[in-house]
Amino acid sequence: MAAHYQISGTTSAAISGSVETGIRTGALAAGAALPAVRALAAELAVSPATVARAYQELRQRGLVATAGRHGTRVRPRPPVAAHRSALHPPPAPGTCDLSQGQPDPRLLPPLGPHLAALAAEIGPPTGYATAAVHPALAAAARERLAADGVPATEITVTGGALDGIERLLAAHLRPGDAVAVEDPGWANLLDLVAALGLRPIGVPVDDEGPTEAGVRDALALGARALVVTSRAQNPTGAAVTADRAGALRALLAGRPDLLLIEDDHAAELARVPLHPLAGATPAWAFVRSVSKPYGPDLRLAVLAGDEATVARVAGRARVGAGWVSTVLQRLVLALWQDPATAELVQRAGESYERRRDELLAALAAGGVPAHGRTGINVWVPVPGETVAVTALRDAGWSVAPGALYRIGAGPGVRITVSALDEADVVPLADAVARALRPATPSGFTA
Ligand SMILES: Cc1ncc(COP(=O)(O)O)c(C=O)c1O
């Protein structure tokens, strides 16, 4: 059904501008269907080519997506500022919200004591001339990454993982270029790829990471970049194993045309070893965010890579945002160096692992196969997402529909365990099993 928003305009620019206004004001909600090209053209008394051009421009900017016979719809999170509530509807009142993919705030280190200590020793303000990557942070990051097998000679700092990935993609690719992404994969990355006007190629994921066949196919289809989540893949929890890393390294070796990006957002929270691909291609980057172990509001990630790739990211930042505040960099360094914080992060990792494993075991006991080797999410394949999400909501649980995370992968729901109390594991698993049970055909009596 078409959305009840009157799109106006007689030129392609005016029509696309009108759609953008609708999205910005919330009149065109995420997922809303736009009229068919011919229908809108007739309504506005313009040629179908004019409307088609407007839709194409909106598609290239990542505001809408066209999916064959489903027509053109507003993307789940289009890149224009709108009220967040319009982009991610709040969980149904009275439900336990397991849809958010956030770390448990109770398990994030308190910042107060570190900010107070920093205030006491911070010294004179840093100015334009001297601000840069904080040398002590870079040294500590190099050491931590080297211990995990990442050859981190060149390092820069970005405002989180996604900022780093955006800078990498923008520096290496041009609109229309293809980028291989995990499918299902991180919703925010899919939104970013669309907003940059890039073409996503979905690479299937199993519990060991992106499949070899999937990466081979993506390369054959002309992917110019590949983004791999090292551990705690979102939404499936996959982690790249030693065997998979070996196979992918062999496949990627000698591909001077491919930018390889690794996203290790689980970082210190991960309970499995890192098997990096870093260095398999001449152009590579390894991004490690502090969001999950230390808090998303710190907005900081370290980015290692080959000299040219790091220079492109750092050089472009220098003519734009400049740098990530050295105050923030010093705060992260203080967190890294504090043994009590390390212990808290370790406990958080154990707590997520325990709740995840208990949920997987309870689901398995109820005959529900699910995935979640690492991280804070469990991915449950379902026959139909709307039915599963609605049935779970009615039973008191809000979970995320898999549509946000997939391109061609099968349907599923994502359940975040960070907000799940251990006492709720079995009731939740029972509710999932009930939600997936085929409904008894009406009118049938035994
Ligand atoms: C796959 C993945 N990468 C990275 C991040 C963290 O990104 P950022 O550092 O931009 O907060 C997340 C957070 O959910 C994620 O799921």
PDB file of C-alpha atoms in Angstrom, residues 81-294:
ATOM      1  CA  ALA A  81      18.026  13.553  10.365  1.00  0.00           C
ATOM      2  CA  ALA A  82      14.631  12.563  11.692  1.00  0.00           C
ATOM      3  CA  HIS A  83      13.416  11.957  15.179  1.00  0.00           C
ATOM      4  CA  ARG A  84      15.160   8.774  16.319  1.00  0.00           C
ATOM      5  CA  SER A  85      11.840   7.456  17.508  1.00  0.00           C
ATOM      6  CA  ALA A  86      10.599   7.520  13.905  1.00  0.00           C
ATOM      7  CA  LEU A  87      13.632   5.486  12.813  1.00  0.00           C
ATOM      8  CA  HIS A  88      13.568   2.846  15.492  1.00  0.00           C
ATOM      9  CA  PRO A  89      10.088   2.474  16.934  1.00  0.00           C
ATOM     10  CA  PRO A  90      10.160   2.060  20.696  1.00  0.00           C
ATOM     11  CA  PRO A  91       9.589  -1.449  22.034  1.00  0.00           C
ATOM     12  CA  ALA A  92       5.976  -2.272  22.812  1.00  0.00           C
ATOM     13  CA  PRO A  93       5.062  -0.981  26.293  1.00  0.00           C
ATOM     14  CA  GLY A  94       5.358  -3.581  28.998  1.00  0.00           C
ATOM     15  CA  THR A  95       7.693  -5.829  27.008  1.00  0.00           C
ATOM     16  CA  CYS A  96      11.242  -6.749  27.954  1.00  0.00           C
ATOM     17  CA  ASP A  97      13.372  -4.995  25.326  1.00  0.00           C
ATOM     18  CA  LEU A  98      15.917  -7.392  23.791  1.00  0.00           C
ATOM     19  CA  SER A  99      16.038  -5.586  20.450  1.00  0.00           C
ATOM     20  CA  GLN A 100      18.710  -2.962  20.995  1.00  0.00           C
ATOM     21  CA  GLY A 101      22.130  -4.596  20.475  1.00  0.00           C
ATOM     22  CA  GLN A 102      23.668  -2.440  23.199  1.00  0.00           C
ATOM     23  CA  PRO A 103      26.115  -3.475  25.901  1.00  0.00           C
ATOM     24  CA  ASP A 104      24.640  -3.786  29.402  1.00  0.00           C
ATOM     25  CA  PRO A 105      25.093  -0.316  31.005  1.00  0.00           C
ATOM     26  CA  ARG A 106      25.569  -2.035  34.380  1.00  0.00           C
ATOM     27  CA  LEU A 107      28.671  -3.748  32.983  1.00  0.00           C
ATOM     28  CA  LEU A 108      30.355  -0.645  31.509  1.00  0.00           C
ATOM     29  CA  PRO A 109      33.227   0.846  33.504  1.00  0.00           C
ATOM     30  CA  PRO A 110      32.349   4.031  35.437  1.00  0.00           C
ATOM     31  CA  LEU A 111      34.076   7.027  33.861  1.00  0.00           C
ATOM     32  CA  GLY A 112      33.896   9.408  36.837  1.00  0.00           C
ATOM     33  CA  PRO A 113      37.105   8.410  38.648  1.00  0.00           C
ATOM     34  CA  HIS A 114      39.109   8.426  35.399  1.00  0.00           C
ATOM     35  CA  LEU A 115      37.744  11.820  34.371  1.00  0.00           C
ATOM     36  CA  ALA A 116      38.657  13.203  37.810  1.00  0.00           C
ATOM     37  CA  ALA A 117      42.195  11.820  37.577  1.00  0.00           C
ATOM     38  CA  LEU A 118      42.529  13.195  34.063  1.00  0.00           C
ATOM     39  CA  ALA A 119      41.336  16.632  35.179  1.00  0.00           C
ATOM     40  CA  ALA A 120      44.099  16.717  37.764  1.00  0.00           C
ATOM     41  CA  GLU A 121      46.905  15.968  35.305  1.00  0.00           C
ATOM     42  CA  ILE A 122      45.697  17.263  31.969  1.00  0.00           C
ATOM     43  CA  GLY A 123      48.014  20.303  31.677  1.00  0.00           C
ATOM     44  CA  PRO A 124      47.617  23.200  29.229  1.00  0.00           C
ATOM     45  CA  PRO A 125      44.953  22.991  26.511  1.00  0.00           C
ATOM     46  CA  THR A 126      45.978  21.287  23.274  1.00  0.00           C
ATOM     47  CA  GLY A 127      45.767  23.520  20.210  1.00  0.00           C
ATOM     48  CA  TYR A 128      45.499  22.971  16.458  1.00  0.00           C
ATOM     49  CA  ALA A 129      49.251  22.825  16.000  1.00  0.00           C
ATOM     50  CA  THR A 130      49.935  20.010  18.421  1.00  0.00           C
ATOM     51  CA  ALA A 131      46.779  17.884  18.361  1.00  0.00           C
ATOM     52  CA  ALA A 132      47.179  14.456  16.776  1.00  0.00           C
ATOM     53  CA  VAL A 133      47.050  10.817  17.647  1.00  0.00           C
ATOM     54  CA  HIS A 134      48.135  10.722  21.277  1.00  0.00           C
ATOM     55  CA  PRO A 135      51.548   8.963  21.200  1.00  0.00           C
ATOM     56  CA  ALA A 136      50.947   6.948  24.374  1.00  0.00           C
ATOM     57  CA  LEU A 137      47.559   5.750  23.101  1.00  0.00           C
ATOM     58  CA  ALA A 138      49.097   4.790  19.744  1.00  0.00           C
ATOM     59  CA  ALA A 139      51.895   2.881  21.515  1.00  0.00           C
ATOM     60  CA  ALA A 140      49.432   1.033  23.759  1.00  0.00           C
ATOM     61  CA  ALA A 141      47.178   0.218  20.775  1.00  0.00           C
ATOM     62  CA  ARG A 142      50.153  -1.069  18.764  1.00  0.00           C
ATOM     63  CA  GLU A 143      51.146  -3.336  21.623  1.00  0.00           C
ATOM     64  CA  ARG A 144      47.613  -4.681  22.137  1.00  0.00           C
ATOM     65  CA  LEU A 145      47.070  -5.302  18.424  1.00  0.00           C
ATOM     66  CA  ALA A 146      50.513  -6.890  17.942  1.00  0.00           C
ATOM     67  CA  ALA A 147      49.717  -9.294  20.800  1.00  0.00           C
ATOM     68  CA  ASP A 148      46.689 -10.379  18.736  1.00  0.00           C
ATOM     69  CA  GLY A 149      48.739 -10.844  15.555  1.00  0.00           C
ATOM     70  CA  VAL A 150      47.820  -7.566  13.838  1.00  0.00           C
ATOM     71  CA  PRO A 151      50.897  -5.860  12.284  1.00  0.00           C
ATOM     72  CA  ALA A 152      49.941  -2.425  13.560  1.00  0.00           C
ATOM     73  CA  THR A 153      52.890  -0.257  12.547  1.00  0.00           C
ATOM     74  CA  GLU A 154      50.689   2.495  11.156  1.00  0.00           C
ATOM     75  CA  ILE A 155      47.846   3.672  13.371  1.00  0.00           C
ATOM     76  CA  THR A 156      45.275   6.413  13.488  1.00  0.00           C
ATOM     77  CA  VAL A 157      42.229   7.120  15.633  1.00  0.00           C
ATOM     78  CA  THR A 158      38.637   7.604  14.446  1.00  0.00           C
ATOM     79  CA  GLY A 159      35.307   8.504  16.036  1.00  0.00           C
ATOM     80  CA  GLY A 160      34.223   4.869  16.411  1.00  0.00           C
ATOM     81  CA  ALA A 161      34.305   1.864  14.104  1.00  0.00           C
ATOM     82  CA  LEU A 162      31.671   3.078  11.683  1.00  0.00           C
ATOM     83  CA  ASP A 163      33.411   6.433  11.280  1.00  0.00           C
ATOM     84  CA  GLY A 164      36.618   4.559  10.442  1.00  0.00           C
ATOM     85  CA  ILE A 165      34.816   2.303   7.957  1.00  0.00           C
ATOM     86  CA  GLU A 166      33.115   5.297   6.334  1.00  0.00           C
ATOM     87  CA  ARG A 167      36.459   7.042   5.908  1.00  0.00           C
ATOM     88  CA  LEU A 168      38.030   3.900   4.449  1.00  0.00           C
ATOM     89  CA  LEU A 169      35.222   3.305   1.962  1.00  0.00           C
ATOM     90  CA  ALA A 170      35.053   6.963   0.945  1.00  0.00           C
ATOM     91  CA  ALA A 171      38.826   7.099   0.399  1.00  0.00           C
ATOM     92  CA  HIS A 172      39.023   3.949  -1.750  1.00  0.00           C
ATOM     93  CA  LEU A 173      35.687   3.600  -3.525  1.00  0.00           C
ATOM     94  CA  ARG A 174      33.444   5.732  -5.694  1.00  0.00           C
ATOM     95  CA  PRO A 175      29.626   5.761  -5.835  1.00  0.00           C
ATOM     96  CA  GLY A 176      28.442   2.742  -7.781  1.00  0.00           C
ATOM     97  CA  ASP A 177      31.401   0.577  -6.688  1.00  0.00           C
ATOM     98  CA  ALA A 178      30.590  -2.782  -5.142  1.00  0.00           C
ATOM     99  CA  VAL A 179      31.424  -3.652  -1.543  1.00  0.00           C
ATOM    100  CA  ALA A 180      31.177  -7.169  -0.122  1.00  0.00           C
ATOM    101  CA  VAL A 181      29.420  -7.270   3.247  1.00  0.00           C
ATOM    102  CA  GLU A 182      28.311 -10.107   5.477  1.00  0.00           C
ATOM    103  CA  ASP A 183      24.731 -11.280   4.947  1.00  0.00           C
ATOM    104  CA  PRO A 184      23.153 -11.142   7.455  1.00  0.00           C
ATOM    105  CA  GLY A 185      25.330  -8.304   8.671  1.00  0.00           C
ATOM    106  CA  TRP A 186      25.437  -5.168  10.778  1.00  0.00           C
ATOM    107  CA  ALA A 187      22.422  -2.966   9.919  1.00  0.00           C
ATOM    108  CA  ASN A 188      24.350   0.281  10.387  1.00  0.00           C
ATOM    109  CA  LEU A 189      26.952  -0.826   7.856  1.00  0.00           C
ATOM    110  CA  LEU A 190      24.241  -1.678   5.323  1.00  0.00           C
ATOM    111  CA  ASP A 191      22.761   1.793   5.870  1.00  0.00           C
ATOM    112  CA  LEU A 192      26.195   3.401   5.471  1.00  0.00           C
ATOM    113  CA  VAL A 193      26.913   1.513   2.247  1.00  0.00           C
ATOM    114  CA  ALA A 194      23.580   2.719   0.862  1.00  0.00           C
ATOM    115  CA  ALA A 195      24.228   6.297   1.994  1.00  0.00           C
ATOM    116  CA  LEU A 196      27.617   6.310   0.220  1.00  0.00           C
ATOM    117  CA  GLY A 197      25.942   5.199  -3.013  1.00  0.00           C
ATOM    118  CA  LEU A 198      27.864   1.898  -2.987  1.00  0.00           C
ATOM    119  CA  ARG A 199      26.477  -1.437  -4.137  1.00  0.00           C
ATOM    120  CA  PRO A 200      26.378  -4.111  -1.413  1.00  0.00           C
ATOM    121  CA  ILE A 201      27.165  -7.692  -2.377  1.00  0.00           C
ATOM    122  CA  GLY A 202      25.979 -10.061   0.359  1.00  0.00           C
ATOM    123  CA  VAL A 203      28.449 -12.700   1.532  1.00  0.00           C
ATOM    124  CA  PRO A 204      26.828 -15.596   3.429  1.00  0.00           C
ATOM    125  CA  VAL A 205      28.064 -16.112   6.989  1.00  0.00           C
ATOM    126  CA  ASP A 206      28.272 -19.316   9.027  1.00  0.00           C
ATOM    127  CA  ASP A 207      29.486 -19.686  12.610  1.00  0.00           C
ATOM    128  CA  GLU A 208      33.132 -19.456  11.399  1.00  0.00           C
ATOM    129  CA  GLY A 209      32.724 -16.161   9.574  1.00  0.00           C
ATOM    130  CA  PRO A 210      32.137 -15.200   5.931  1.00  0.00           C
ATOM    131  CA  THR A 211      32.126 -18.339   3.784  1.00  0.00           C
ATOM    132  CA  GLU A 212      34.965 -18.963   1.365  1.00  0.00           C
ATOM    133  CA  ALA A 213      32.531 -19.543  -1.515  1.00  0.00           C
ATOM    134  CA  GLY A 214      30.688 -16.333  -0.669  1.00  0.00           C
ATOM    135  CA  VAL A 215      33.879 -14.259  -0.703  1.00  0.00           C
ATOM    136  CA  ARG A 216      34.998 -15.919  -3.951  1.00  0.00           C
ATOM    137  CA  ASP A 217      31.645 -15.054  -5.576  1.00  0.00           C
ATOM    138  CA  ALA A 218      31.812 -11.467  -4.330  1.00  0.00           C
ATOM    139  CA  LEU A 219      35.295 -11.065  -5.802  1.00  0.00           C
ATOM    140  CA  ALA A 220      34.072 -12.500  -9.094  1.00  0.00           C
ATOM    141  CA  LEU A 221      31.235  -9.961  -9.072  1.00  0.00           C
ATOM    142  CA  GLY A 222      33.783  -7.154  -8.840  1.00  0.00           C
ATOM    143  CA  ALA A 223      33.779  -6.233  -5.124  1.00  0.00           C
ATOM    144  CA  ARG A 224      36.280  -3.423  -4.512  1.00  0.00           C
ATOM    145  CA  ALA A 225      36.171  -3.780  -0.728  1.00  0.00           C
ATOM    146  CA  LEU A 226      35.345  -6.543   1.744  1.00  0.00           C
ATOM    147  CA  VAL A 227      34.214  -5.892   5.314  1.00  0.00           C
ATOM    148  CA  VAL A 228      34.691  -8.776   7.755  1.00  0.00           C
ATOM    149  CA  THR A 229      33.653  -8.834  11.409  1.00  0.00           C
ATOM    150  CA  SER A 230      36.379 -10.650  13.327  1.00  0.00           C
ATOM    151  CA  ARG A 231      34.305 -11.715  16.336  1.00  0.00           C
ATOM    152  CA  ALA A 232      30.794 -11.212  17.728  1.00  0.00           C
ATOM    153  CA  GLN A 233      29.422 -10.778  14.222  1.00  0.00           C
ATOM    154  CA  ASN A 234      26.221  -8.785  14.338  1.00  0.00           C
ATOM    155  CA  PRO A 235      23.646 -10.378  14.236  1.00  0.00           C
ATOM    156  CA  THR A 236      24.843 -14.028  14.113  1.00  0.00           C
ATOM    157  CA  GLY A 237      27.661 -14.017  16.707  1.00  0.00           C
ATOM    158  CA  ALA A 238      30.059 -15.665  14.226  1.00  0.00           C
ATOM    159  CA  ALA A 239      33.790 -15.426  14.869  1.00  0.00           C
ATOM    160  CA  VAL A 240      36.457 -16.028  12.234  1.00  0.00           C
ATOM    161  CA  THR A 241      38.209 -19.317  13.082  1.00  0.00           C
ATOM    162  CA  ALA A 242      41.851 -20.192  12.361  1.00  0.00           C
ATOM    163  CA  ASP A 243      40.805 -22.469   9.480  1.00  0.00           C
ATOM    164  CA  ARG A 244      38.506 -19.862   7.925  1.00  0.00           C
ATOM    165  CA  ALA A 245      41.145 -17.155   8.317  1.00  0.00           C
ATOM    166  CA  GLY A 246      43.678 -19.400   6.536  1.00  0.00           C
ATOM    167  CA  ALA A 247      41.276 -20.095   3.668  1.00  0.00           C
ATOM    168  CA  LEU A 248      40.308 -16.447   3.276  1.00  0.00           C
ATOM    169  CA  ARG A 249      43.919 -15.258   3.438  1.00  0.00           C
ATOM    170  CA  ALA A 250      44.792 -17.672   0.610  1.00  0.00           C
ATOM    171  CA  LEU A 251      41.826 -16.442  -1.418  1.00  0.00           C
ATOM    172  CA  LEU A 252      42.629 -12.774  -0.891  1.00  0.00           C
ATOM    173  CA  ALA A 253      46.393 -13.027  -1.393  1.00  0.00           C
ATOM    174  CA  GLY A 254      47.554 -11.088  -4.409  1.00  0.00           C
ATOM    175  CA  ARG A 255      44.436  -8.941  -4.757  1.00  0.00           C
ATOM    176  CA  PRO A 256      45.908  -5.464  -5.111  1.00  0.00           C
ATOM    177  CA  ASP A 257      42.509  -4.159  -6.211  1.00  0.00           C
ATOM    178  CA  LEU A 258      40.625  -5.076  -3.021  1.00  0.00           C
ATOM    179  CA  LEU A 259      40.433  -3.066   0.190  1.00  0.00           C
ATOM    180  CA  LEU A 260      40.135  -5.464   3.140  1.00  0.00           C
ATOM    181  CA  ILE A 261      38.474  -4.027   6.258  1.00  0.00           C
ATOM    182  CA  GLU A 262      38.270  -5.960   9.530  1.00  0.00           C
ATOM    183  CA  ASP A 263      35.935  -4.831  12.293  1.00  0.00           C
ATOM    184  CA  ASP A 264      36.922  -6.163  15.724  1.00  0.00           C
ATOM    185  CA  HIS A 265      34.255  -4.391  17.765  1.00  0.00           C
ATOM    186  CA  ALA A 266      34.091  -7.104  20.430  1.00  0.00           C
ATOM    187  CA  ALA A 267      37.754  -6.370  21.258  1.00  0.00           C
ATOM    188  CA  GLU A 268      38.551  -7.080  24.919  1.00  0.00           C
ATOM    189  CA  LEU A 269      35.064  -8.546  25.462  1.00  0.00           C
ATOM    190  CA  ALA A 270      35.650 -11.389  23.018  1.00  0.00           C
ATOM    191  CA  ARG A 271      35.986 -14.798  24.612  1.00  0.00           C
ATOM    192  CA  VAL A 272      37.578 -16.420  21.548  1.00  0.00           C
ATOM    193  CA  PRO A 273      41.023 -15.674  20.072  1.00  0.00           C
ATOM    194  CA  LEU A 274      41.424 -13.291  17.160  1.00  0.00           C
ATOM    195  CA  HIS A 275      42.419 -14.801  13.801  1.00  0.00           C
ATOM    196  CA  PRO A 276      43.149 -11.716  11.752  1.00  0.00           C
ATOM    197  CA  LEU A 277      43.272 -11.390   7.982  1.00  0.00           C
ATOM    198  CA  ALA A 278      45.282  -8.160   8.303  1.00  0.00           C
ATOM    199  CA  GLY A 279      48.036  -7.898   5.723  1.00  0.00           C
ATOM    200  CA  ALA A 280      46.567 -10.550   3.370  1.00  0.00           C
ATOM    201  CA  THR A 281      46.025  -7.810   0.768  1.00  0.00           C
ATOM    202  CA  PRO A 282      48.264  -4.796   0.076  1.00  0.00           C
ATOM    203  CA  ALA A 283      45.399  -2.446   1.042  1.00  0.00           C
ATOM    204  CA  TRP A 284      43.993  -3.391   4.439  1.00  0.00           C
ATOM    205  CA  ALA A 285      42.687  -1.864   7.640  1.00  0.00           C
ATOM    206  CA  PHE A 286      41.876  -3.302  11.034  1.00  0.00           C
ATOM    207  CA  VAL A 287      39.423  -1.289  13.130  1.00  0.00           C
ATOM    208  CA  ARG A 288      38.972  -1.849  16.869  1.00  0.00           C
ATOM    209  CA  SER A 289      36.285   0.146  18.609  1.00  0.00           C
ATOM    210  CA  VAL A 290      36.059   0.795  22.345  1.00  0.00           C
ATOM    211  CA  SER A 291      32.233   0.990  22.244  1.00  0.00           C
ATOM    212  CA  LYS A 292      31.333  -2.499  23.405  1.00  0.00           C
ATOM    213  CA  PRO A 293      33.822  -3.064  26.258  1.00  0.00           C
ATOM    214  CA  TYR A 294      34.133   0.540  27.525  1.00  0.00           C
TER     215      TYR A 294
END
